[in-house]
Amino acid sequence: MNVNHNTEKDRLNFWEKLYLPEIARGLGLTLRQMFKKPMTRQYPEERWEPTGSYRGRPVLVLEEDGERCVACSLCSRVCPALAIEVQAAETTREKERYPVKFEINMLRCIYCGFCEEVCPEEAIVMSKDYELVFTNQEDAIMGKDKLLIPIAQLQDRLEFLRRFK
Amino acid sequence: MVIDTQGQRTEHAQNAIMEFLLINHPLDCPICDEAGECKLQEYAFLHSKGQSRFNEKKNHKDKRVELGPNVMFDGERCISCSRCIRFADEVAKQPVLTFVQRGDHVTIETFPGTTFDSPYSMNVNDICPVGALTSMDFRFASRVWEMSFTDSICPGCSRGCNIKVGVRNNEILRLEPRTNMHVNEYWMCDDARLTQYKFVNENRVSSPMIRKGNTLVSASWQDATAQAAELLKKFKPSEIMVVGSARATNEDNYLLAKFAHNTLKTNNIDFLRHVDNAFGDNFLRTNDRTPNAHGAAEVGVKHETSGVSMDHLAEKIKQRSIKALYVMDGDIAANSTLTAALSDLDCLIVHASNHNSTTERAHVVLASTTYAELEGTFTNMNKRVQYVQPAVATQDHERIEGMQMSRWDKFGASNDRWARGERRNCHQNWEIVQDIANAFGAGWHYSDSGSVFKDIANHVSAFSGMSYDLLQEYQGLTLGKAGSPEPKGVVYQSNYMKPN
C-alpha cells in the first residue's frame, strides 16, 4: 500500500523518546531569557513615541486664527471607506467657506492617509495618536471638538510631508 | 481647408490658450461651488499641462457682489465670456448687466440704480461656465458629486418644466432645469427653484393618522384604510363628494375617478383649481399653479352635470346634502370659500403630504407622496404628458429603477450619520385609493404605477399608444398624438465630470 508514515516513532530518537532530557533543555532556555533585556514594554506607564512618518488617526490642523480646512470635501470623496462627512457653510473670513460639521467615523477609517494626500490646504494630517478606545458606535464618530489639534503638536508630521510628499 | 483637431501643434495651441485663461483665474476650486461641473476645470483637466509660467501677481477683484436677490457674483473667477449679459438681454429681457473697465480689469456690474431681479435670474448660475455666478440659496450647501440628480418635472405651474432634482441624504438640496426644447428649452423660473423643494423636506405627514377625540394619532396603513372605508360606508352615495387633485398624477386621478364611479357609485366628483393671476407671464410661468389640471380632467376627474361641482360644494355642505368629503388635494382648506364649510362635514378623509389647515380638520389623514417620491405622469397646459420618477426614498421604496444614487446613497449604512435622512411612511395616492377600494371589495390588483398607466392607455383614448418607455424616450408625448411624437432633441451634456 502507498502510505506515508510520520509517527512519533519514526521521528524521535531514543533520547527524545525519554522526554526528561528535553524538559531540562527547555527549562534551561527559559532560565537564560530571565537575564536578558526584555522585548516588551510596561505599556500604560511606558509609551512608544512614533516618528513623523507614522499614520495614526487623522486630525484637522488648528492655526491661531482658526482651522485651515475650507470644507472642499475632497477627503470625503477620496476616502475609500467613506469615513468622512463634511458640511460646508459660509463665513466672512477671506476664505469664504468653512466646515460647520466635520465628522470622521473611526470605525470606518482604515488609516490609509488618502485624505491627507488629497487635501489642497494641508488641513487634514495623520497624527501620532494610536490609542483609540470606544464603548459604543456613536463615540467612534469624532466631531470637530476631537479632530482640531493645534498646529504646534503636528510639526513632526508637517515636516515629514514637506520632505517626502 | 484642412483643420487638425489632434496632434502636437494643436495640443500646444490648446495648452497656450488654457495658460492665458488661467493667468488671472484664482486657484480656489476647493472653495468654489462650481467645482465638479466647471467648464474651465474640465478644459484645464483635458488640455492643460497643469503648470503656469506666470510669476507676477494675479489681479484681485471683488469676490462677493450681489447682482440681485438670488445671484452672487465673484469678479475674480469671471472669465468674461458675457453669457450672463446676453441671457439678461435676450432671454430674461432685463438688460441690466454690463462689462465695465478694460483689459484684464474687466468685470461685470449692474447699471447704477438697477438690480438683476428678473424672475429667471438664477438661470445665469447654470449657464456661467465657471463659479463666478452662484446661487445665494444653495451657496456651499453641498458638492456636486455628493448629490444624485434624478430627472423630474416641476410641479410649480402648468408649464411642466423639465428639471433635475439634486438629492443628498434623502433631502432635496437643489433643482436645476433639464433641456427640453418643446417645453422649457434650457430654463426654469426662480420661484420654482426656491420653493418647489422645501415642502418635500419640511413639515411632512410622515405616517397615516386617525382622529381620536380632538387629536390625530398615528396609525398603521391597515387601520387607516379600514377606518376610511368604514366611515364612507355610513353615507349614501349621493352624500359623498370625491375631490381629485390637479397636483396628483394622471394615475392617481384615474383610479380615484374609477373608485368614485364604480365603487362609491357617486356622480359628485371634481377637482379644485389653484389659479394665481399674478403668477403667469409670457415666457414660462403660467397662472395655473398645478402641474396636472389638464390630465385630471382627461382621465375622468371632472364635474358631471348630475353631480356637485366645486363651485357649489360649500353651498351643498351647508344644505347638508353633502356630508362626507374624500379629498386627494391636501390644500383644499386654503380655498377661502371652503374653509368655513369644511367644519360642517360629518366625515373628511384627506390625502396629504404636508401638515396644513385641511389635515387639522380631517378625520382620517392618509400620508401621500410628493412629486419627488412618486412614479407617474403629469399632463401640462399644452397637453404634453411627461414622466416623473422618484428622486427621494420612502419606507415603501428605498431604490427604484431609474432613481439616481450617489456613492453615498449606495454605500450608507444605518450607523452612518450621513445616511440617516428620514424615510417617510407615505404611499402614492393611487395605492391608497386601491387599498380603500379593496376594502369595499373592488378586487383591484395594480402592482405599480406602470400597470395603472397601461390601464389608462387602454381605456382613455387620448392616452392610447403611450407607455413609460416612450414618454422617457421622447421626453413627453402630446395627448392623442402618441403615434406622431415631436422630434427628439439633441441634449448636449456639457458636464461630463458631473455624476449622473
XYZ file of N, CA, C and O in Angstrom, chain A residues 12-13 15-16 19-33:
76
model
N 11.307 10.475 16.354
C 12.137 10.706 17.537
C 13.180 9.612 17.716
O 12.918 8.429 17.453
N 14.360 10.056 18.223
C 15.360 9.050 18.545
C 15.181 8.599 20.005
O 14.249 9.039 20.687
N 16.770 9.210 22.911
C 16.813 10.218 23.985
C 15.599 11.142 23.948
O 15.097 11.546 24.993
N 15.196 11.402 22.800
C 14.000 12.252 22.675
C 12.761 11.530 23.168
O 11.879 12.130 23.781
N 11.957 11.963 26.952
C 11.348 13.240 27.355
C 12.142 14.000 28.409
O 12.279 15.220 28.325
N 12.631 13.372 29.462
C 13.241 14.091 30.593
C 14.408 14.990 30.180
O 14.430 16.157 30.579
N 15.339 14.546 29.340
C 16.424 15.457 28.934
C 15.876 16.677 28.198
O 16.353 17.790 28.377
N 14.832 16.477 27.418
C 14.252 17.592 26.650
C 13.611 18.607 27.580
O 13.657 19.812 27.336
N 12.955 18.175 28.629
C 12.360 19.084 29.609
C 13.445 19.934 30.239
O 13.312 21.157 30.372
N 14.516 19.318 30.599
C 15.631 20.060 31.196
C 16.164 21.110 30.221
O 16.433 22.243 30.595
N 16.253 20.766 28.928
C 16.746 21.695 27.909
C 15.804 22.917 27.787
O 16.248 24.058 27.709
N 14.519 22.635 27.825
C 13.522 23.714 27.722
C 13.595 24.653 28.904
O 13.563 25.877 28.743
N 13.709 24.097 30.110
C 13.798 24.918 31.315
C 15.036 25.801 31.253
O 15.008 26.967 31.653
N 16.112 25.230 30.710
C 17.355 25.989 30.584
C 17.176 27.205 29.691
O 17.626 28.305 30.000
N 16.454 27.029 28.591
C 16.220 28.131 27.640
C 15.453 29.262 28.317
O 15.794 30.439 28.203
N 14.424 28.907 29.066
C 13.622 29.895 29.777
C 14.474 30.644 30.780
O 14.385 31.867 30.914
N 15.292 29.881 31.495
C 16.124 30.473 32.551
C 17.106 31.493 31.966
O 17.289 32.574 32.513
N 17.652 31.187 30.757
C 18.606 32.117 30.136
C 17.939 33.447 29.784
O 18.526 34.506 29.918
N 16.669 33.416 29.349
C 15.962 34.634 28.943
C 15.791 35.591 30.112
O 15.696 36.812 29.927
